[in-house]
Amino acid sequence: MRLGFPYDSEEGRAIAGALTAIMGGTSYKTSALLAKEHGPFPGYEKNKEEMLRVIRNHRRAAYAADDGEYEALTVKPAPLSKSYTPKYLHKAALMAWDDALKYGEKFGYRNAQVTVLAPTGTIGLVMDCDTTGVEPDFALVKFKKLAGGGYFKIINQSVPVALSNLGYKEKEIKEIVDYAVGRGTLVGCESIDHASLREKGFTDEKITTIENSLASAFDITFAFSRFSLGDEFLTKALKISENKLNDPNLNILSEIGFSQEEIDQANDFVCGTMTVEGAPHLKDEHLAVFDCANKCGKYGKRVISYEGHIRMMAAAQPFLSGAISKTINMPNEATVEDIAKAYKLSWSLMLKANAIYRDGSKLSQPLNAQAFEDLVGLLDEGYDDLSQTEKITAVAEKIVEKVIYKEVSQRKSLPNMRIGYTQKANVGGHKVYLRTGQYTDGSLGEIFIDMHKEGAAYRSLMNCFSIAISLGLQYGVPLEEFVDAFTFTRFEPNGVVVGHDNIKMSTSVIDYVFRDLACRYLGRHDLVHVKPSDLKSDAIQGEDREDEEPLLQMIEKSQEVHHADGTVSVDTQKVYSKEANSQMVVEQKKRQVAKMKGYEGEACTDCGAFTLVRNGACMKCDTCGATTGCS
């Protein structure tokens, strides 16, 4: 592209083949010189004739030998083209393989193989390369999916250089680039500019806010959001109702009177069309130079055919030891027959590997040529009554993978004098003090975790963790999210909890903290061992205990006692009821079984199970294997 040659062209393939031949031949020459000093690779002598045959065939491909000259090949490689290769590259390629064979025949080779073409797309981004290996660019403007969620925008850097080498003037280059990647400002936009925004009620301060966010925006509507403009401004200055403000499909520009055509025109002006097709000054014969693996933007139609990918690989393969790892990109509409043809062509051109990817065949893919627009076609049926923006939103929700744009909400400060509680407990033998601070409405706003005897490092980490949780709560992160994330985390100290009415076991201090918070602030009694209702004085045999086993009932039993002196008295005794006796029998049987197994009836300090058995002079847990001292 930078040299002004299309990827899918004889010139492009000849240059790629010549460069690969120079690198491959020079590598084998160097390997032969290493063999002179250190000896050839183990097994070279018994494979010498076959090794030299391979090198001779590499050299013949550089010289574009006739088919009959190749040794023991059933499929012939694509030769280096003398007519399309620049003379200086062609001469260097021939010299490299001449030396590789000459020195190899004399000294052998230190390396059995020397070159492959690796997939280095992500490394290429770090190196600030548009592409590496033998890949064409995915698209002139693309969206890279981040491991932590979301996307970032990547703009091809070769276009200005290519236009300059093709003879375009500086002003023409700027206009073509602005057409493709956008201007990042509303200044000069015909449909939506600063003046039209002021007429709608925008202040200079809000216009400045919008301008600051346009340069990095994927779409102009991102800059006009409730997060950047604020609810107060939208409701008071722009007169947008509270109901509409909470509508996830709200388009503020449309709501204040701009037509969809005006919004689309402004979006192209600010964020670019993401393609050079239709750009001012660009000649039709130069369009192929900027072709990419996928259609560029929502207006792009041109794309490198799968055959172009395969023929480029075939130009490089004859001068490599190993295979080429490269994606053969095929459009979403590719058929089974197209893929069959691609594999057959790969075989006929002597490729060693073929990796086909049909665009959109996975819901999640690392690179996307469009952030939104190209997805709207997925909803052609059944969504005719929706606007373009509503369709985009529906698609994003439907396929899950969508560009996420978030602004941090305003921090909600706690009152200077706040209430809360302090809970002291012992977790696995370690004292833990949990303190909370609440808003006036009783919701949680901050926490403190103090374990003052655990050492400075551990205490500092717990303090930092508490601050992080508190900041999250004050910025609007729901407590439920923290509870789901941190309950059941397992690390020491853990085990039996002493001093807490509701929690009797925890897998870690953090697990204990969020069980407590879930119980007190969310009513999550499923995370505690003793429900608060069970601790009420009037809960015995009440509604709260319907799901529990009946308590042992005591009844009074009276009988007359006749004494020797002729007197009679009444003897009253408290005995268990019939149901209680039955329950006691069951419990006694359970204990007998446990005793037969050796269980002592005490709880394990590590896992909490009542399965301690005698182990010499100490105890061992039959559940987790922990001991009370003996090995």
XYZ file of C-alpha atoms in Angstrom:
631
model
C 0.000 0.000 0.000
C 2.757 2.470 0.931
C 4.555 1.786 -2.350
C 1.332 2.313 -4.286
C 0.731 -1.334 -5.305
C -2.482 -3.257 -4.557
C -2.162 -6.295 -2.324
C -3.961 -8.395 -4.927
C -1.663 -7.605 -7.861
C 1.264 -9.190 -9.699
C 3.538 -6.381 -8.497
C 2.497 -6.822 -4.881
C 3.017 -10.584 -4.969
C 6.401 -10.237 -6.736
C 7.735 -7.842 -4.087
C 6.501 -10.066 -1.228
C 8.006 -13.165 -2.873
C 11.361 -11.467 -3.469
C 11.626 -10.203 0.114
C 10.774 -13.658 1.475
C 13.342 -15.253 -0.868
C 16.066 -12.878 0.313
C 15.334 -13.592 3.978
C 15.042 -17.360 3.488
C 18.176 -17.710 1.357
C 20.263 -15.497 3.647
C 19.083 -17.473 6.689
C 20.225 -20.787 5.156
C 23.548 -19.232 4.115
C 24.060 -18.050 7.713
C 23.087 -21.501 9.000
C 25.735 -23.046 6.731
C 28.376 -20.651 8.058
C 27.356 -21.591 11.617
C 27.749 -25.260 10.651
C 31.300 -24.478 9.541
C 32.138 -23.376 13.092
C 29.933 -25.665 15.197
C 29.000 -28.529 12.922
C 25.643 -29.313 11.257
C 22.498 -30.285 13.122
C 22.229 -33.851 14.545
C 21.074 -36.213 11.848
C 22.247 -34.019 8.987
C 24.584 -36.600 7.501
C 21.916 -39.261 7.076
C 19.543 -36.639 5.621
C 22.171 -34.746 3.611
C 20.943 -35.632 0.128
C 17.296 -34.838 0.903
C 18.276 -31.598 2.639
C 20.295 -30.408 -0.340
C 17.452 -31.449 -2.668
C 15.102 -29.129 -0.742
C 17.573 -26.241 -0.983
C 17.987 -26.821 -4.746
C 14.200 -26.687 -5.197
C 14.039 -23.414 -3.222
C 16.708 -22.014 -5.552
C 14.863 -23.230 -8.664
C 11.711 -21.391 -7.504
C 13.761 -18.187 -7.264
C 15.039 -18.760 -10.813
C 11.492 -19.622 -12.032
C 12.670 -22.975 -13.369
C 10.586 -25.080 -15.714
C 8.351 -27.692 -14.148
C 10.565 -30.588 -15.240
C 13.604 -29.233 -13.405
C 12.169 -29.647 -9.888
C 13.297 -32.752 -8.001
C 10.661 -35.182 -6.644
C 7.756 -32.692 -6.556
C 4.228 -33.658 -7.595
C 2.859 -30.132 -7.122
C 4.916 -27.229 -8.432
C 5.481 -24.008 -6.426
C 4.623 -20.506 -7.646
C 7.911 -19.125 -9.032
C 9.388 -15.675 -8.426
C 8.256 -13.424 -11.297
C 11.176 -11.792 -13.099
C 8.983 -9.386 -15.082
C 7.155 -7.902 -12.069
C 9.965 -7.985 -9.479
C 12.141 -4.859 -9.182
C 15.583 -5.686 -10.608
C 17.555 -5.001 -7.440
C 15.271 -7.283 -5.395
C 15.361 -10.022 -8.022
C 19.166 -9.967 -8.179
C 19.481 -10.096 -4.376
C 17.049 -13.035 -4.169
C 19.013 -15.108 -6.686
C 22.301 -14.328 -4.975
C 20.882 -15.360 -1.572
C 19.886 -18.844 -2.766
C 23.103 -19.294 -4.760
C 25.075 -18.719 -1.553
C 22.703 -20.876 0.494
C 23.345 -23.863 -1.786
C 27.073 -23.218 -2.248
C 27.905 -22.980 1.449
C 25.484 -25.757 2.352
C 27.140 -28.218 -0.021
C 30.470 -27.352 1.604
C 29.609 -27.197 5.315
C 26.084 -28.552 5.758
C 23.459 -26.649 7.809
C 23.294 -25.912 11.500
C 19.469 -25.622 11.289
C 17.060 -28.033 9.641
C 14.544 -25.181 9.204
C 15.091 -21.447 9.398
C 11.923 -19.493 8.543
C 8.151 -19.414 8.962
C 5.586 -16.605 8.745
C 3.920 -16.119 12.102
C 0.600 -14.471 13.048
C 1.592 -11.271 14.833
C -1.470 -9.052 14.635
C -1.495 -7.962 18.278
C 2.305 -7.657 18.428
C 2.079 -5.515 15.314
C -0.147 -3.044 17.173
C 2.454 -2.748 19.934
C 5.129 -2.213 17.269
C 2.944 0.531 15.710
C 2.709 -1.438 12.444
C -0.440 -1.442 10.359
C 0.192 -5.118 9.565
C 2.980 -7.641 9.958
C 3.765 -10.940 8.297
C 1.980 -11.306 4.980
C -1.400 -9.967 6.098
C -3.195 -7.137 4.348
C -4.823 -4.559 6.584
C -8.093 -5.752 8.110
C -9.744 -2.395 7.368
C -8.600 1.215 7.080
C -10.393 1.961 10.353
C -11.027 -0.926 12.705
C -12.134 -1.600 16.253
C -9.903 -3.777 18.426
C -11.668 -5.749 21.127
C -9.991 -5.390 24.527
C -9.521 -8.261 26.916
C -11.117 -6.295 29.740
C -14.152 -5.340 27.676
C -14.914 -2.602 25.182
C -13.063 -1.544 22.047
C -10.594 1.030 20.835
C -10.310 2.639 17.415
C -7.308 1.875 15.181
C -6.604 4.058 12.126
C -4.380 2.953 9.244
C -1.191 5.046 9.085
C -0.144 4.030 5.557
C -2.802 5.937 3.619
C -1.075 9.385 3.639
C 2.269 7.821 2.611
C 0.590 5.855 -0.164
C -1.229 8.927 -1.485
C 2.033 10.880 -1.494
C 3.818 8.130 -3.447
C 0.918 8.066 -5.898
C 1.470 11.760 -6.645
C -1.321 13.495 -4.710
C -0.765 17.001 -3.350
C -0.707 17.771 0.373
C -4.101 19.498 0.365
C -5.675 16.618 -1.569
C -4.168 14.084 0.850
C -5.606 15.950 3.844
C -9.101 16.025 2.357
C -8.980 12.322 1.489
C -7.756 11.387 4.986
C -10.371 13.643 6.637
C -13.053 11.951 4.548
C -11.920 8.529 5.781
C -11.107 9.083 9.467
C -13.087 12.243 10.233
C -12.127 15.678 11.440
C -12.864 15.198 15.140
C -14.688 18.538 15.369
C -18.003 20.149 14.450
C -16.240 23.272 13.165
C -17.054 23.514 9.469
C -19.849 20.917 9.556
C -22.794 21.979 7.407
C -25.581 20.093 9.188
C -24.685 20.468 12.887
C -22.267 23.162 14.052
C -21.734 25.410 17.054
C -24.250 27.989 15.849
C -27.044 25.452 15.389
C -26.317 23.986 18.812
C -26.566 27.419 20.455
C -29.963 27.892 18.809
C -31.071 24.629 20.493
C -29.982 25.913 23.928
C -26.375 24.713 24.248
C -23.990 26.887 26.244
C -20.360 27.526 25.301
C -19.309 25.349 28.233
C -21.310 22.360 26.991
C -20.101 22.867 23.414
C -16.523 22.758 24.697
C -17.307 19.538 26.564
C -18.655 17.994 23.373
C -15.675 19.139 21.294
C -13.255 17.565 23.777
C -14.891 14.162 23.380
C -15.342 14.144 19.590
C -11.759 13.214 18.684
C -12.044 9.779 20.331
C -15.746 9.126 19.678
C -16.810 6.076 17.641
C -20.088 7.775 16.814
C -21.232 11.390 17.215
C -24.149 10.332 19.427
C -21.630 9.227 22.087
C -20.570 12.836 22.591
C -24.212 13.876 23.039
C -25.076 11.643 25.983
C -26.607 12.219 29.402
C -23.298 11.178 30.949
C -21.353 13.984 29.259
C -24.045 16.668 29.338
C -25.653 15.953 32.715
C -29.298 15.400 33.614
C -29.812 18.923 34.919
C -28.762 20.507 31.635
C -30.855 18.098 29.568
C -34.031 18.608 31.589
C -33.780 22.352 32.207
C -31.942 23.756 29.177
C -33.014 21.272 26.509
C -36.446 20.521 28.018
C -36.132 16.748 27.792
C -38.545 15.011 30.134
C -37.408 12.642 32.867
C -39.194 9.708 31.208
C -37.369 10.223 27.922
C -34.101 10.706 29.775
C -34.399 7.202 31.189
C -35.209 5.709 27.789
C -32.181 3.604 26.708
C -32.991 4.382 23.054
C -32.861 8.147 23.564
C -31.028 10.016 20.787
C -30.500 13.529 22.131
C -29.723 15.064 18.726
C -32.919 13.640 17.276
C -34.893 14.653 20.357
C -33.897 18.340 20.059
C -34.912 18.561 16.403
C -32.110 17.354 14.122
C -33.141 15.001 11.327
C -31.545 11.586 10.829
C -29.999 12.823 7.579
C -28.391 15.760 9.392
C -27.069 13.457 12.139
C -25.609 10.993 9.601
C -23.943 13.824 7.668
C -22.446 15.237 10.875
C -21.285 11.777 11.912
C -19.456 11.289 8.595
C -17.882 14.742 8.961
C -16.707 14.210 12.554
C -15.993 10.450 12.783
C -15.300 9.724 9.112
C -16.702 7.262 6.603
C -13.942 4.727 7.436
C -13.264 4.211 3.727
C -11.601 6.083 0.841
C -14.307 4.983 -1.584
C -16.066 8.163 -2.710
C -13.322 10.411 -1.307
C -12.634 13.671 -3.147
C -9.688 13.744 -5.613
C -9.034 9.962 -5.435
C -8.768 8.373 -8.885
C -10.616 5.163 -9.627
C -7.451 3.362 -10.774
C -5.951 3.873 -7.316
C -8.839 2.412 -5.321
C -7.361 -1.105 -5.400
C -4.253 0.127 -3.555
C -6.403 0.693 -0.443
C -8.347 -2.579 -0.581
C -8.406 -4.462 2.728
C -9.401 -7.882 4.032
C -12.912 -6.579 4.828
C -15.246 -3.914 3.521
C -14.319 -0.594 5.064
C -16.990 1.285 7.004
C -20.690 1.390 6.197
C -20.130 2.767 2.686
C -17.255 0.534 1.565
C -17.927 -2.110 -1.101
C -14.440 -3.182 -2.160
C -12.654 -6.123 -0.520
C -9.664 -8.368 -1.294
C -10.985 -11.678 -2.637
C -10.036 -14.938 -0.965
C -8.066 -15.775 -4.108
C -5.949 -12.657 -3.544
C -5.033 -13.901 -0.048
C -4.134 -17.376 -1.308
C -2.038 -16.174 -4.235
C -0.084 -13.841 -1.946
C 0.683 -16.790 0.343
C 1.704 -18.851 -2.685
C 4.189 -16.146 -3.686
C 5.963 -16.383 -0.325
C 5.661 -20.120 0.448
C 8.411 -21.442 -1.940
C 11.062 -19.538 0.030
C 10.035 -20.572 3.553
C 11.103 -23.638 5.554
C 7.820 -24.000 7.357
C 4.253 -22.903 6.774
C 2.482 -19.545 6.734
C 0.115 -18.736 9.569
C -2.296 -16.269 8.028
C -6.030 -15.791 7.945
C -7.715 -16.129 4.580
C -10.587 -13.715 5.156
C -13.873 -14.486 3.463
C -16.997 -12.306 3.550
C -20.039 -13.203 5.605
C -21.932 -14.254 2.478
C -19.287 -16.853 1.466
C -20.767 -20.243 0.569
C -19.610 -23.816 1.150
C -18.635 -23.964 -2.520
C -16.459 -20.850 -2.122
C -14.587 -22.480 0.756
C -14.114 -25.697 -1.235
C -12.624 -23.683 -4.097
C -10.305 -21.891 -1.671
C -8.908 -25.186 -0.352
C -8.422 -26.608 -3.828
C -6.609 -23.472 -4.993
C -4.372 -23.611 -1.903
C -3.434 -27.198 -2.712
C -2.742 -26.461 -6.381
C -0.354 -23.635 -5.426
C 1.610 -25.858 -2.982
C 0.636 -24.092 0.225
C 1.449 -25.914 3.459
C -1.373 -24.438 5.530
C -4.772 -22.825 5.067
C -6.742 -20.989 7.770
C -10.101 -19.659 6.543
C -12.255 -17.288 8.567
C -15.699 -16.165 7.434
C -16.518 -12.721 8.825
C -19.120 -12.838 11.589
C -19.048 -16.628 11.957
C -18.331 -16.066 15.669
C -20.261 -13.598 17.793
C -16.995 -12.431 19.322
C -14.047 -11.653 17.059
C -10.898 -9.613 17.879
C -11.279 -7.049 15.084
C -14.374 -5.452 13.583
C -14.514 -3.191 10.545
C -17.581 -1.375 11.884
C -18.707 -0.538 15.362
C -22.447 -0.545 14.597
C -23.709 0.196 11.123
C -22.932 -3.051 9.326
C -24.872 -5.004 11.944
C -28.187 -3.355 11.192
C -28.760 -5.785 8.324
C -29.226 -8.536 10.910
C -32.536 -6.915 11.860
C -34.064 -6.245 8.455
C -37.079 -8.366 9.301
C -39.464 -7.330 12.040
C -37.803 -4.005 12.852
C -39.077 -1.829 9.992
C -40.784 0.580 12.384
C -37.541 1.392 14.214
C -35.245 4.297 13.444
C -31.626 3.709 12.445
C -30.434 4.446 15.974
C -33.023 2.122 17.525
C -31.999 -0.656 15.133
C -28.368 -0.228 16.111
C -29.261 -0.417 19.798
C -31.389 -3.520 19.240
C -28.591 -5.261 17.338
C -26.075 -4.451 20.030
C -28.317 -5.951 22.682
C -29.148 -8.957 20.523
C -25.590 -10.112 19.816
C -24.218 -9.140 23.244
C -20.858 -8.007 21.847
C -21.257 -4.246 21.580
C -19.106 -1.203 21.930
C -19.503 0.000 25.478
C -19.294 3.686 26.260
C -19.399 4.659 29.886
C -18.662 7.812 31.821
C -18.087 7.700 35.571
C -21.162 8.932 37.425
C -20.963 11.634 40.071
C -19.719 10.552 43.471
C -22.338 10.643 46.211
C -20.701 11.941 49.376
C -21.572 10.663 52.825
C -22.731 13.071 55.555
C -20.033 14.285 57.919
C -21.808 12.646 60.842
C -22.906 9.182 59.844
C -24.307 6.143 61.584
C -23.481 2.497 61.136
C -22.375 -0.407 63.294
C -19.236 -2.162 64.509
C -19.192 -5.943 64.455
C -16.482 -7.842 66.312
C -15.906 -11.471 65.451
C -13.218 -14.120 65.419
C -12.592 -15.781 62.032
C -10.436 -18.878 62.145
C -8.781 -17.658 65.338
C -8.191 -14.085 64.077
C -10.034 -11.049 65.439
C -11.848 -8.977 62.801
C -13.574 -5.640 63.383
C -16.046 -4.595 60.648
C -17.272 -0.989 60.743
C -19.829 0.566 58.388
C -20.969 4.067 57.463
C -24.456 4.757 56.104
C -26.268 7.439 54.144
C -29.240 9.180 55.726
C -31.573 6.731 53.966
C -29.840 3.798 55.649
C -28.005 2.518 52.587
C -24.369 1.470 52.867
C -21.727 4.018 51.855
C -18.422 2.823 53.294
C -16.749 -0.001 55.193
C -13.648 -0.412 57.345
C -11.944 -3.721 58.101
C -9.503 -3.761 60.978
C -7.246 -6.700 61.833
C -4.649 -4.824 63.866
C -2.576 -7.845 64.930
C -2.047 -9.293 61.467
C 1.044 -7.322 60.436
C 1.510 -4.103 58.520
C 1.336 -5.555 55.000
C -1.868 -7.526 55.516
C -3.492 -4.656 57.417
C -2.564 -2.176 54.679
C -4.007 -4.439 51.996
C -7.277 -4.746 53.923
C -7.404 -0.959 54.348
C -6.861 -0.403 50.618
C -9.504 -3.020 49.829
C -11.958 -1.253 52.156
C -11.265 2.102 50.470
C -11.793 0.581 47.018
C -15.138 -0.942 48.049
C -16.204 2.328 49.685
C -15.378 4.346 46.553
C -17.309 1.870 44.444
C -20.369 2.198 46.686
C -20.164 6.002 46.587
C -19.929 5.990 42.777
C -23.049 3.878 42.480
C -21.813 0.283 42.234
C -24.616 -1.850 43.722
C -23.741 -3.730 46.893
C -25.211 -6.837 45.228
C -22.331 -6.818 42.709
C -19.742 -6.855 45.479
C -21.597 -9.582 47.385
C -21.783 -11.826 44.317
C -18.101 -11.210 43.545
C -16.589 -11.767 47.002
C -18.698 -14.322 48.856
C -17.214 -17.827 48.846
C -13.692 -16.538 48.152
C -11.364 -19.000 49.842
C -8.057 -18.170 51.541
C -6.670 -18.067 55.070
C -7.633 -17.165 57.706
C -10.911 -19.054 57.445
C -13.000 -21.544 59.336
C -15.210 -21.200 62.405
C -16.629 -17.723 63.150
C -17.007 -16.903 66.852
C -18.846 -13.848 68.114
C -21.349 -13.381 65.287
C -24.986 -14.234 65.859
C -25.731 -15.249 62.291
C -22.504 -16.407 60.650
C -20.815 -19.521 62.006
C -18.423 -20.452 59.196
C -16.584 -18.544 56.460
C -14.130 -19.437 53.728
C -12.146 -16.205 54.222
C -12.274 -12.855 56.000
C -13.665 -11.268 52.815
C -16.320 -13.976 52.586
C -17.301 -13.238 56.203
C -17.479 -9.454 55.601
C -19.785 -9.701 52.611
C -21.990 -12.351 54.196
C -22.519 -9.889 57.058
C -23.211 -6.945 54.720
C -25.565 -9.050 52.595
C -27.520 -10.104 55.665
C -27.850 -6.620 57.180
C -28.294 -4.415 54.097
C -29.772 -6.743 51.464
C -31.759 -9.203 53.554
C -29.775 -12.083 52.046
C -30.475 -14.640 54.748
C -29.471 -17.409 52.345
C -25.835 -16.463 53.008
C -25.967 -16.842 56.804
C -26.234 -19.911 58.987
C -28.685 -18.560 61.573
C -31.515 -16.379 60.314
C -32.219 -13.222 62.350
C -35.785 -14.421 62.823
C -34.487 -17.519 64.607
C -33.011 -15.312 67.322
C -36.307 -13.699 68.289
C -37.555 -14.612 71.764
C -41.055 -15.367 70.435
C -39.904 -17.414 67.470
C -40.246 -20.808 69.175
C -42.874 -22.859 67.339
C -43.879 -19.662 65.566
C -44.323 -18.923 61.885
C -40.626 -18.340 61.446
C -39.898 -21.953 62.389
C -42.353 -23.721 60.130
C -39.509 -25.113 58.079
C -37.558 -26.264 61.120
C -37.811 -29.544 63.042
C -40.202 -29.291 66.058
C -38.505 -28.522 69.357
C -38.500 -31.138 72.087
C -41.805 -30.622 73.938
C -42.064 -30.998 77.707
C -45.327 -32.085 79.369
C -46.328 -32.448 83.021
C -47.436 -35.919 84.176
C -49.126 -36.334 87.575
C -49.994 -39.480 89.580
C -51.283 -40.292 93.083
C -48.797 -41.811 95.570
C -50.230 -43.893 98.514
C -47.969 -43.916 101.552
C -47.711 -46.523 104.366
C -49.327 -44.224 106.918
C -52.436 -44.074 104.751
C -51.849 -40.602 103.374
C -52.064 -39.820 99.661
C -49.991 -37.229 97.768
C -49.786 -36.102 94.132
C -46.426 -36.505 92.362
C -45.966 -34.203 89.363
C -43.106 -34.881 86.903
C -41.944 -33.121 83.704
C -41.379 -35.598 80.917
C -40.839 -35.383 77.176
C -43.854 -35.775 74.899
C -44.283 -38.814 72.657
C -43.090 -36.834 69.635
C -40.084 -35.599 71.606
C -39.216 -39.111 72.659
C -39.324 -40.242 69.022
C -37.038 -37.377 68.040
C -34.635 -38.209 70.846
C -34.515 -41.817 69.689
C -33.525 -40.665 66.188
C -30.840 -38.367 67.588
C -29.487 -41.115 69.795
C -29.228 -43.444 66.816
C -27.380 -40.749 64.838
C -24.921 -40.291 67.679
C -24.415 -44.019 67.959
C -23.586 -44.228 64.242
C -21.232 -41.251 64.551
C -19.579 -42.778 67.592
C -19.101 -46.063 65.755
C -17.298 -44.116 63.030
C -15.099 -42.519 65.655
C -16.491 -38.973 65.459
C -16.042 -37.021 68.699
C -18.756 -34.411 68.083
C -16.501 -31.359 67.916
C -16.276 -28.983 64.945
C -13.174 -28.820 62.760
C -11.499 -25.403 63.024
C -10.597 -25.503 59.301
C -13.763 -26.616 57.504
C -16.333 -26.564 60.343
C -17.568 -30.109 59.823
C -18.440 -32.150 62.915
C -16.332 -35.068 61.718
C -13.321 -35.027 64.067
C -11.956 -38.480 64.872
C -9.288 -39.541 67.326
C -5.797 -39.592 65.786
C -3.382 -40.658 68.498
C -3.282 -37.955 71.144
C -4.876 -35.439 68.745
C -7.884 -35.134 66.471
C -8.153 -35.391 62.691
C -10.983 -34.114 60.458
C -12.475 -36.883 58.348
C -13.784 -34.293 55.873
C -10.812 -32.035 55.054
C -7.904 -33.915 56.642
C -6.842 -31.130 59.012
C -5.362 -32.119 62.369
C -5.209 -30.445 65.762
C -1.487 -30.966 66.107
C -0.381 -34.490 65.204
C 0.724 -35.404 61.684
